[in-house]
Amino acid sequence: MRDTASEVRDTAIRAYRKVRSRARRDGRRIRQRWRTATPQQRQTATVTAGAAALGLVLAVTAVATSGPWDSGQRTAERSRAAAREGRSGGNHTGDVPGGEGAPGAPRVLPALDMDAVRGDPAGGGRDADSHGPGAAGVPPPSREALADTLEPLLEDGDLGKVRAVSVVDAATGHKLYAATSHKAVTPASTVKIATASAALSARGADHRIETKAVRGTSDGQVVLVGGGDPTLTSAALKDLAGDTARRLRAGGHKGGEVSVRYDTSRYSGPVRHSIGTNDNLAPVSPLMTDEARLENRSGTDGAPAHGPAPRSADPAQDAAADFADALGDHGVEVKGKPKRAEAPGKAKQLAVHRSAPLSALVERMLTYSDNDIAEALARQTALGSGEPASFKGAGRAVRDRLGKLGMPLKGAHFADGSGLDRGDKVSPALLTGLLAKAADPDHAELRSVLTGMPVAHFTGTLGSRYGSDKGKQGAGLVRAKTGTLTGVNTLAGTVVDADGRMLAFAFMASGTRDGKAAQQSLDNLAAALANCGCRDSPSAD
């Protein structure tokens, strides 16, 4: 028979284990609440804890003054306190340079000093062994803290069967959190991040796409040459016609008839996307006006036209007909209807229209998820890489350019530039790698990949999102590219977290059944990341 002492001991051990297990669970809950609390809530908790600590100090002091302690014990306590003086206890703020007392709060949105971060191994640079404070002395989040924040939300059943996640530190490119981050899945429109990066790498941020009018095989022939600018407007085409008419007259053409031809040889391959005729994308042609829209050709509130609309079946022919009509308006008589023909080699230029810089086209594409611009940028990548300007040629060129940028390409496939093709496959690690590369000062040509991102609750495809109770915490803080196909929902972009650290993220879900619910789940994830002070919490020790 066991003696009483053994029973007491075993009971005490069981009780201790039970209390320890409960404490661990409670600690995890406290850490999660702390990391997902708003900065204001954290400040309130800190002040409350400080007040409680002060109350405890006052209470202990009162007991020490009047408590029933032996005078010899009090003397010993005072001796120990005197021995420790100067090391802790008296001045918790420490020495502050300049004698200004407590240090001020860090700036809310500190600038990313990438060069300083990368140059200091202790600061968590790209070549450093470990993460350090990084930009503005703000340390990056820990994986454990991010897991506390993200994993409960990733368990949401609305995200379908396949969930792939990557979160990296934008200042260093280092991985912070990953869940099957190298799994290549259907990205939908988030593939536009890859399209934009490849085009900027191939052509440069300042490249402009030209639409030209040149002389044909005779002085009486004018050829309109499409260069691949889907943002060419009807008004700009009329201006091009006016410049052409003036140049014709200046060159000795005194009112005789001209014939109009149009050249679409810049592109090759099929003009139809695999999805067929669709309001989301015009036939892919190097010559079109207003993205070949038959309706809604003008945007609202100063924004360019965007979103689905009926499209012309032959954008190039329609543009050439409009050009011929505009020549007539400027006093040039045009005989017959425009016909397709290639311009002669080294043709004499009459007039030219240049698009906005490629960086501006990238921003417009990302903000409004513009499929026509996306396909045009993919072909610019092909043209800048010596590949045919077709779906297949553009896909090869995009992959090649991303490889030269050092991106992880295992399983990646680029069937188009817009993400409408389900054959596209990219990984979250590829997307966050590109976002971090765009933040790198050594790749300033990619910066418009970041600046073009829609702003949560304010611009572009995120303008109507982040209005829910959870999502609104990310309003104005999340900048991200959306991606939506039936059964596919993705979101990739950047946030500046509650500690002022810039993070790049990619959340990719497949097998979703309720698109709106899946979007809400993705928005909740990004909002939680933006609101996260994912470092040490009160119970971390």
Coordinates of C-alpha atoms in Angstrom, one line a residue:
M1 CA 0.0 0.0 0.0
R2 CA 1.3 3.4 -1.0
D3 CA 2.0 5.7 1.9
T4 CA 0.3 9.0 2.4
A5 CA 3.4 11.0 1.3
S6 CA 3.5 9.3 -2.1
E7 CA -0.2 9.9 -2.7
V8 CA 0.3 13.6 -1.8
R9 CA 3.3 13.8 -4.1
D10 CA 1.5 12.2 -7.1
T11 CA -1.5 14.4 -6.6
A12 CA 0.7 17.5 -6.5
I13 CA 2.4 16.4 -9.7
R14 CA -0.9 15.9 -11.5
A15 CA -2.1 19.2 -10.4
Y16 CA 1.0 20.9 -11.5
R17 CA 0.8 19.4 -15.0
K18 CA -2.8 20.4 -15.3
V19 CA -2.0 24.0 -14.2
R20 CA 1.0 24.1 -16.6
S21 CA -1.1 22.9 -19.6
R22 CA -3.8 25.4 -18.9
A23 CA -1.2 28.2 -18.5
R24 CA 0.3 27.3 -21.9
R25 CA -3.2 27.4 -23.5
D26 CA -4.0 30.7 -21.9
G27 CA -0.6 32.1 -22.8
R28 CA -1.1 31.2 -26.5
R29 CA -4.5 33.0 -26.4
I30 CA -3.0 36.0 -24.8
R31 CA -0.2 36.2 -27.4
Q32 CA -2.7 35.8 -30.2
R33 CA -4.9 38.6 -28.8
W34 CA -1.9 40.8 -28.3
R35 CA -0.7 40.3 -31.8
T36 CA -4.0 40.9 -33.4
A37 CA -4.9 43.9 -31.2
T38 CA -4.8 47.4 -32.8
P39 CA -2.0 49.7 -31.7
Q40 CA -4.5 51.7 -29.7
Q41 CA -5.6 48.6 -27.9
R42 CA -2.0 47.6 -27.2
Q43 CA -1.3 51.0 -25.8
T44 CA -4.3 50.8 -23.5
A45 CA -3.2 47.4 -22.3
T46 CA 0.3 48.6 -21.7
V47 CA -1.0 51.6 -19.7
T48 CA -3.3 49.3 -17.7
A49 CA -0.5 46.9 -17.0
G50 CA 1.7 49.7 -15.9
A51 CA -0.9 51.0 -13.6
A52 CA -1.4 47.6 -12.1
A53 CA 2.3 47.2 -11.6
L54 CA 2.5 50.6 -9.9
G55 CA -0.3 49.7 -7.6
L56 CA 1.5 46.5 -6.6
V57 CA 4.7 48.5 -5.9
L58 CA 2.8 50.9 -3.7
A59 CA 1.1 48.0 -1.8
V60 CA 4.5 46.2 -1.3
T61 CA 6.0 49.4 -0.1
A62 CA 3.2 49.9 2.5
V63 CA 3.7 46.4 3.8
A64 CA 7.4 46.8 3.9
T65 CA 7.0 49.9 6.0
S66 CA 4.6 48.5 8.5
G67 CA 4.7 44.8 8.0
P68 CA 5.5 42.3 10.8
W69 CA 9.0 41.6 9.6
D70 CA 12.0 41.1 11.8
S71 CA 14.3 44.1 11.8
G72 CA 17.2 42.0 10.9
Q73 CA 15.4 40.7 7.7
R74 CA 14.5 44.3 6.7
T75 CA 18.2 45.2 7.1
A76 CA 19.2 42.3 4.8
E77 CA 16.7 43.3 2.2
R78 CA 17.9 46.9 2.3
S79 CA 21.5 45.7 1.9
R80 CA 20.6 43.7 -1.2
A81 CA 18.7 46.6 -2.7
A82 CA 21.6 48.9 -2.1
A83 CA 24.0 46.4 -3.8
R84 CA 21.8 46.3 -6.9
E85 CA 21.3 50.0 -7.1
G86 CA 22.5 51.4 -10.4
R87 CA 21.9 48.2 -12.3
S88 CA 18.1 48.2 -12.4
G89 CA 15.1 49.5 -10.7
G90 CA 15.7 53.1 -10.4
N91 CA 15.7 54.4 -13.9
H92 CA 13.8 52.1 -16.2
T93 CA 14.2 54.4 -19.2
G94 CA 17.9 54.0 -19.2
D95 CA 20.3 56.7 -20.6
V96 CA 18.8 58.6 -23.5
P97 CA 21.2 60.4 -25.8
G98 CA 20.8 64.1 -25.4
G99 CA 19.3 63.8 -22.0
E100 CA 15.7 64.0 -23.4
G101 CA 14.2 61.4 -21.0
A102 CA 12.1 58.6 -22.4
P103 CA 12.7 57.9 -26.1
G104 CA 9.9 59.0 -28.5
A105 CA 7.6 56.6 -30.3
P106 CA 8.8 55.3 -33.6
R107 CA 7.4 56.8 -36.8
V108 CA 4.2 55.1 -38.0
L109 CA 5.4 54.6 -41.5
P110 CA 9.2 54.7 -41.5
A111 CA 10.9 54.8 -44.8
L112 CA 12.6 51.6 -45.9
D113 CA 16.3 52.3 -45.8
M114 CA 17.1 49.2 -47.9
D115 CA 20.8 49.9 -48.4
A116 CA 21.3 50.3 -44.6
V117 CA 19.4 47.1 -43.9
R118 CA 21.3 45.0 -46.5
G119 CA 24.7 46.5 -45.5
D120 CA 24.4 45.6 -41.8
P121 CA 24.5 41.9 -41.0
A122 CA 22.9 42.6 -37.7
G123 CA 20.2 44.4 -39.4
G124 CA 18.9 41.4 -41.3
G125 CA 20.2 42.2 -44.7
R126 CA 19.9 39.9 -47.7
D127 CA 23.3 38.4 -46.9
A128 CA 22.8 38.2 -43.1
D129 CA 22.4 35.0 -41.3
S130 CA 19.5 36.1 -39.1
H131 CA 16.9 38.8 -39.0
G132 CA 17.6 41.9 -37.1
P133 CA 16.0 45.3 -36.6
G134 CA 16.2 46.2 -40.3
A135 CA 14.8 49.5 -41.4
A136 CA 14.3 52.2 -38.8
G137 CA 15.4 49.7 -36.1
V138 CA 12.1 47.8 -36.4
P139 CA 12.6 44.0 -36.1
P140 CA 10.7 41.7 -38.4
P141 CA 7.9 39.5 -37.1
S142 CA 8.7 36.0 -35.9
R143 CA 7.2 32.9 -37.6
E144 CA 5.6 31.8 -34.3
A145 CA 3.8 35.2 -34.0
L146 CA 2.7 35.1 -37.6
A147 CA 1.4 31.6 -37.1
D148 CA -0.6 32.7 -34.1
T149 CA -2.2 35.4 -36.2
L150 CA -2.7 33.7 -39.6
E151 CA -3.3 30.0 -38.9
P152 CA -6.7 30.3 -37.2
L153 CA -7.9 32.4 -40.2
L154 CA -6.4 29.9 -42.7
E155 CA -8.6 27.2 -41.2
D156 CA -11.6 28.9 -42.6
G157 CA -13.5 26.4 -44.7
D158 CA -14.4 29.1 -47.3
L159 CA -10.8 29.0 -48.6
G160 CA -11.3 25.6 -50.2
K161 CA -9.0 22.6 -50.2
V162 CA -5.8 24.1 -51.5
R163 CA -4.3 26.9 -49.5
A164 CA -0.8 28.2 -50.3
V165 CA 0.7 31.1 -48.4
S166 CA 4.0 33.1 -48.4
V167 CA 4.9 36.1 -46.2
V168 CA 8.3 37.8 -46.6
D169 CA 10.1 40.8 -45.2
A170 CA 10.1 43.3 -48.0
A171 CA 13.3 45.0 -46.7
T172 CA 15.4 41.8 -46.9
G173 CA 13.4 39.3 -49.0
H174 CA 13.7 36.8 -46.1
K175 CA 10.9 34.3 -45.6
L176 CA 8.9 34.9 -42.5
Y177 CA 6.0 32.5 -42.8
A178 CA 5.1 29.8 -45.4
A179 CA 2.5 27.1 -46.0
T180 CA 3.2 25.1 -49.2
S181 CA 4.7 28.4 -50.5
H182 CA 6.4 26.7 -53.4
K183 CA 3.3 24.9 -54.7
A184 CA 2.4 26.2 -58.1
V185 CA -1.3 26.8 -58.3
T186 CA -3.7 28.7 -60.6
P187 CA -3.1 32.4 -59.8
A188 CA -6.0 34.1 -61.7
S189 CA -5.2 37.8 -62.1
T190 CA -2.4 37.8 -59.5
V191 CA -0.3 36.5 -62.4
K192 CA -0.3 40.1 -63.6
I193 CA 2.4 40.8 -61.0
A194 CA 4.7 38.4 -63.0
T195 CA 3.6 40.0 -66.3
A196 CA 4.4 43.5 -65.0
S197 CA 7.7 42.5 -63.6
A198 CA 8.8 40.8 -66.8
A199 CA 7.7 43.6 -69.0
L200 CA 9.5 46.2 -66.9
S201 CA 12.6 44.1 -66.9
A202 CA 12.6 43.6 -70.6
R203 CA 11.6 47.1 -71.8
G204 CA 12.4 49.4 -68.9
A205 CA 10.0 51.7 -67.0
D206 CA 10.4 54.6 -69.4
H207 CA 9.6 52.6 -72.6
R208 CA 6.7 54.0 -74.7
I209 CA 4.8 52.0 -77.3
E210 CA 4.5 53.7 -80.7
T211 CA 1.6 53.8 -83.1
K212 CA 2.9 55.3 -86.4
A213 CA 1.6 56.5 -89.7
V214 CA 4.2 55.9 -92.5
R215 CA 4.3 56.2 -96.3
G216 CA 3.4 53.0 -98.1
T217 CA 4.7 51.6 -101.4
S218 CA 3.8 54.9 -103.2
D219 CA 3.3 58.5 -102.2
G220 CA -0.4 58.0 -102.4
Q221 CA -0.5 55.3 -99.7
V222 CA -0.5 55.8 -96.0
V223 CA 0.0 52.8 -93.6
L224 CA -1.1 52.9 -90.0
V225 CA 1.3 50.7 -88.1
G226 CA 0.1 49.2 -84.8
G227 CA 2.8 48.9 -82.1
G228 CA 0.7 47.2 -79.4
D229 CA -0.7 50.1 -77.4
P230 CA -4.2 49.1 -76.1
T231 CA -4.6 52.5 -74.4
L232 CA -4.6 54.4 -77.6
T233 CA -7.8 56.5 -77.5
S234 CA -10.1 57.6 -80.3
A235 CA -9.0 61.2 -79.6
A236 CA -5.3 60.3 -79.8
L237 CA -5.9 58.6 -83.1
K238 CA -7.7 61.7 -84.5
D239 CA -4.7 63.8 -83.4
L240 CA -2.4 61.3 -85.2
A241 CA -4.5 61.7 -88.3
G242 CA -4.2 65.5 -88.1
D243 CA -0.4 65.3 -87.8
T244 CA -0.3 62.9 -90.8
A245 CA -2.4 65.3 -92.9
R246 CA -0.2 68.2 -92.1
R247 CA 2.9 66.2 -93.0
L248 CA 1.4 65.1 -96.3
R249 CA 0.7 68.7 -97.2
A250 CA 4.1 69.8 -96.2
G251 CA 5.6 67.0 -98.3
G252 CA 4.0 68.2 -101.5
H253 CA 0.7 66.3 -101.3
K254 CA -1.8 68.9 -102.5
G255 CA -5.1 67.2 -102.1
G256 CA -4.8 64.1 -104.3
E257 CA -6.4 60.9 -103.1
V258 CA -4.6 58.5 -100.7
S259 CA -5.3 55.0 -99.8
V260 CA -5.1 53.7 -96.2
R261 CA -3.5 50.4 -95.2
Y262 CA -3.0 49.0 -91.7
D263 CA -0.2 46.9 -90.4
T264 CA -0.7 44.3 -87.6
S265 CA 2.4 42.3 -88.2
R266 CA 3.9 43.3 -84.8
Y267 CA 2.0 40.4 -83.3
S268 CA 1.9 36.8 -84.4
G269 CA -0.2 33.7 -83.4
P270 CA -3.9 33.6 -82.6
V271 CA -5.7 36.8 -81.7
R272 CA -8.3 35.0 -79.7
H273 CA -7.7 34.0 -76.1
S274 CA -8.4 30.4 -75.1
I275 CA -11.6 31.6 -73.4
G276 CA -12.9 32.7 -76.8
T277 CA -15.0 35.8 -77.4
N278 CA -15.4 37.5 -74.0
D279 CA -16.3 40.9 -72.6
N280 CA -13.3 40.8 -70.4
L281 CA -10.8 40.8 -73.2
A282 CA -10.7 42.1 -76.8
P283 CA -9.0 40.1 -79.7
V284 CA -5.3 40.6 -79.0
S285 CA -4.2 43.0 -81.7
P286 CA -1.3 45.5 -81.9
L287 CA -3.8 48.1 -83.3
M288 CA -6.9 49.1 -81.4
T289 CA -8.5 52.2 -79.9
D290 CA -10.2 52.4 -76.5
E291 CA -9.4 48.7 -75.9
A292 CA -11.8 47.9 -78.8
R293 CA -14.8 48.7 -76.5
L294 CA -18.1 49.2 -78.2
E295 CA -19.7 50.6 -75.1
N296 CA -18.4 52.4 -71.9
R297 CA -15.4 53.8 -73.8
S298 CA -14.9 56.6 -71.3
G299 CA -14.2 56.2 -67.6
T300 CA -15.8 58.0 -64.7
D301 CA -14.3 60.3 -62.1
G302 CA -11.2 60.7 -64.2
A303 CA -10.4 57.0 -64.2
P304 CA -9.9 55.2 -67.5
A305 CA -12.5 52.9 -68.8
H306 CA -12.2 49.5 -67.2
G307 CA -14.2 46.3 -66.5
P308 CA -16.2 44.1 -68.9
A309 CA -17.8 45.6 -72.0
P310 CA -18.7 44.3 -75.5
R311 CA -15.7 44.3 -77.8
S312 CA -15.1 44.7 -81.5
A313 CA -14.5 41.5 -83.5
D314 CA -11.8 43.2 -85.6
P315 CA -10.2 46.1 -83.6
A316 CA -7.5 46.8 -86.1
Q317 CA -9.9 47.3 -89.0
D318 CA -12.1 49.5 -86.9
A319 CA -9.2 51.7 -85.9
A320 CA -8.0 52.0 -89.5
A321 CA -11.5 53.0 -90.6
D322 CA -11.6 55.7 -87.9
F323 CA -8.1 56.9 -89.0
A324 CA -9.3 57.2 -92.6
D325 CA -12.4 59.2 -91.5
A326 CA -10.2 61.5 -89.5
L327 CA -7.9 62.1 -92.4
G328 CA -10.9 63.1 -94.4
D329 CA -11.9 65.5 -91.6
H330 CA -8.5 67.1 -92.0
G331 CA -8.9 67.7 -95.8
V332 CA -7.2 64.5 -97.1
E333 CA -9.4 62.6 -99.6
V334 CA -9.3 58.8 -98.9
K335 CA -10.2 56.4 -101.7
G336 CA -11.6 53.0 -100.9
K337 CA -11.7 51.2 -97.6
P338 CA -8.6 50.5 -95.5
K339 CA -6.9 47.2 -96.2
R340 CA -4.5 45.1 -94.3
A341 CA -0.9 45.3 -95.6
E342 CA 2.6 45.4 -94.1
A343 CA 4.5 48.7 -94.2
P344 CA 7.6 48.6 -96.4
G345 CA 11.0 48.3 -94.8
K346 CA 12.5 51.6 -93.7
A347 CA 9.3 53.4 -94.5
K348 CA 9.3 57.1 -94.2
Q349 CA 7.5 58.2 -91.0
L350 CA 4.7 60.7 -91.3
A351 CA 3.5 60.9 -87.7
V352 CA 3.7 59.0 -84.4
H353 CA 1.8 58.7 -81.2
R354 CA 3.6 57.4 -78.1
S355 CA 1.9 55.8 -75.2
A356 CA 2.4 56.7 -71.5
P357 CA 5.6 55.2 -70.1
L358 CA 5.5 51.5 -69.4
S359 CA 5.5 52.2 -65.6
A360 CA 2.2 54.0 -66.0
L361 CA 0.7 51.2 -68.1
V362 CA 1.7 48.8 -65.4
E363 CA 0.1 50.9 -62.7
R364 CA -3.2 51.1 -64.7
M365 CA -3.1 47.4 -65.4
L366 CA -2.7 46.4 -61.7
T367 CA -5.1 49.0 -60.3
Y368 CA -8.0 47.9 -62.5
S369 CA -6.8 44.4 -63.4
D370 CA -6.9 45.4 -67.0
N371 CA -6.6 42.2 -69.2
D372 CA -6.0 44.0 -72.5
I373 CA -3.0 45.9 -71.1
A374 CA -1.8 42.7 -69.5
E375 CA -1.7 40.8 -72.8
A376 CA 0.0 43.8 -74.4
L377 CA 2.7 43.9 -71.7
A378 CA 3.3 40.2 -72.1
R379 CA 3.9 40.8 -75.8
Q380 CA 6.2 43.7 -75.1
T381 CA 8.2 41.2 -73.0
A382 CA 8.4 38.9 -76.0
L383 CA 9.4 41.7 -78.3
G384 CA 12.1 42.8 -75.9
S385 CA 13.4 39.3 -75.6
G386 CA 13.5 38.2 -79.3
E387 CA 10.5 35.9 -79.0
P388 CA 7.4 35.9 -81.2
A389 CA 4.7 38.3 -79.9
S390 CA 2.2 35.5 -79.4
F391 CA 0.7 33.7 -76.4
K392 CA 3.4 31.0 -76.4
G393 CA 6.2 33.4 -77.2
A394 CA 5.2 35.8 -74.5
G395 CA 4.9 32.9 -72.0
R396 CA 8.5 31.8 -72.8
A397 CA 9.8 35.4 -72.5
V398 CA 8.0 36.1 -69.2
R399 CA 9.5 32.9 -67.7
D400 CA 12.9 33.7 -69.0
R401 CA 12.9 37.2 -67.6
L402 CA 11.7 36.1 -64.2
G403 CA 14.5 33.5 -64.1
K404 CA 17.0 36.3 -64.8
L405 CA 15.6 38.1 -61.8
G406 CA 16.4 35.0 -59.6
M407 CA 12.8 34.0 -59.0
P408 CA 11.7 30.4 -58.0
L409 CA 10.1 29.0 -61.1
K410 CA 9.5 25.3 -60.2
G411 CA 6.1 24.4 -61.6
A412 CA 5.5 27.9 -63.1
H413 CA 3.7 28.2 -66.4
F414 CA 2.5 31.3 -68.2
A415 CA -0.3 30.5 -70.7
D416 CA -1.2 34.2 -71.0
G417 CA -0.4 37.6 -69.4
S418 CA -3.8 38.3 -67.9
G419 CA -4.6 35.2 -65.7
L420 CA -7.8 34.4 -67.5
D421 CA -6.2 31.0 -68.6
R422 CA -6.4 28.3 -66.0
G423 CA -3.3 26.9 -67.4
D424 CA -1.3 29.6 -65.6
K425 CA 0.6 28.2 -62.6
V426 CA 2.7 30.2 -60.1
S427 CA 3.6 29.8 -56.5
P428 CA 3.1 32.2 -53.6
A429 CA 6.9 32.3 -53.2
L430 CA 7.3 33.5 -56.7
L431 CA 4.8 36.4 -56.1
T432 CA 6.3 37.5 -52.8
G433 CA 9.8 37.2 -54.4
L434 CA 8.7 39.6 -57.1
L435 CA 7.2 42.0 -54.6
A436 CA 10.3 42.1 -52.5
K437 CA 12.4 42.6 -55.7
A438 CA 10.2 45.6 -56.6
A439 CA 11.1 47.1 -53.2
D440 CA 14.8 46.6 -53.8
P441 CA 16.6 49.9 -54.7
D442 CA 18.8 47.9 -57.1
H443 CA 15.7 47.3 -59.2
A444 CA 14.0 50.7 -59.3
E445 CA 12.7 49.8 -62.7
L446 CA 10.2 47.5 -61.0
R447 CA 8.8 50.0 -58.5
S448 CA 5.5 50.6 -60.3
V449 CA 4.7 46.9 -59.4
L450 CA 4.2 48.2 -55.9
T451 CA 2.8 51.7 -56.6
G452 CA 0.2 50.2 -59.0
M453 CA -1.4 48.0 -56.3
P454 CA -5.1 48.8 -55.5
V455 CA -5.5 50.3 -52.0
A456 CA -8.0 48.5 -49.7
H457 CA -11.4 50.2 -49.6
F458 CA -10.2 53.1 -51.8
T459 CA -9.0 52.3 -55.3
G460 CA -9.3 49.8 -58.1
T461 CA -10.4 46.3 -57.6
L462 CA -10.2 46.7 -53.8
G463 CA -12.3 49.8 -53.8
S464 CA -15.5 48.0 -52.7
R465 CA -13.8 45.6 -50.3
Y466 CA -12.6 45.9 -46.7
G467 CA -15.9 47.3 -45.4
S468 CA -16.6 44.4 -43.0
D469 CA -15.9 44.6 -39.2
K470 CA -12.7 42.5 -39.6
G471 CA -11.7 43.7 -43.1
K472 CA -12.0 47.4 -42.2
Q473 CA -8.9 47.1 -40.1
G474 CA -6.9 46.8 -43.3
A475 CA -8.6 49.7 -45.1
G476 CA -6.0 52.0 -46.4
L477 CA -3.2 49.7 -45.2
V478 CA -3.4 46.8 -47.6
R479 CA -2.2 47.3 -51.1
A480 CA -2.8 44.2 -53.1
K481 CA -3.6 42.5 -56.5
T482 CA -6.8 40.5 -56.6
G483 CA -7.4 37.3 -58.5
T484 CA -10.7 35.6 -59.1
L485 CA -11.9 32.8 -61.3
T486 CA -14.6 30.2 -60.5
G487 CA -13.2 28.2 -57.7
V488 CA -10.0 30.3 -57.4
N489 CA -9.4 33.2 -55.2
T490 CA -6.1 34.9 -54.6
L491 CA -4.6 38.0 -53.1
A492 CA -1.0 39.2 -53.2
G493 CA 0.5 42.5 -52.2
T494 CA 2.1 44.5 -49.3
V495 CA 1.2 45.8 -45.9
V496 CA 3.1 47.9 -43.3
D497 CA 2.4 46.1 -40.0
A498 CA 1.6 47.7 -36.7
D499 CA 5.3 47.8 -35.9
G500 CA 6.1 49.7 -39.1
R501 CA 7.7 46.8 -41.0
M502 CA 6.8 46.4 -44.7
L503 CA 5.7 42.8 -45.5
A504 CA 4.9 41.2 -48.8
F505 CA 2.3 38.4 -48.9
A506 CA 0.6 36.0 -51.2
F507 CA -2.6 34.1 -50.2
M508 CA -3.8 31.6 -52.8
A509 CA -6.9 29.4 -52.5
S510 CA -8.3 26.8 -54.9
G511 CA -11.4 24.7 -54.7
T512 CA -13.5 27.5 -53.2
R513 CA -17.3 27.3 -53.6
D514 CA -18.5 30.7 -52.5
G515 CA -16.4 33.4 -54.2
K516 CA -17.6 36.3 -52.0
A517 CA -17.0 34.3 -48.8
A518 CA -13.5 33.4 -50.0
Q519 CA -12.7 37.0 -50.8
Q520 CA -13.8 38.0 -47.3
S521 CA -11.5 35.3 -45.8
L522 CA -8.6 36.6 -47.9
D523 CA -9.4 40.2 -46.8
N524 CA -9.4 39.1 -43.2
L525 CA -6.0 37.5 -43.6
A526 CA -4.5 40.6 -45.1
A527 CA -6.2 42.9 -42.5
A528 CA -4.8 40.7 -39.7
L529 CA -1.3 40.9 -41.2
A530 CA -1.5 44.7 -41.5
N531 CA -2.8 45.0 -37.9
C532 CA -0.2 42.6 -36.5
G533 CA 2.5 43.6 -34.1
C534 CA 3.9 40.2 -34.5
R535 CA 6.9 40.2 -32.3
D536 CA 7.0 39.6 -28.5
S537 CA 3.8 39.6 -26.6
P538 CA 3.3 40.0 -22.8
S539 CA 3.4 36.3 -22.2
A540 CA 6.2 35.5 -24.6
D541 CA 8.7 35.0 -21.8

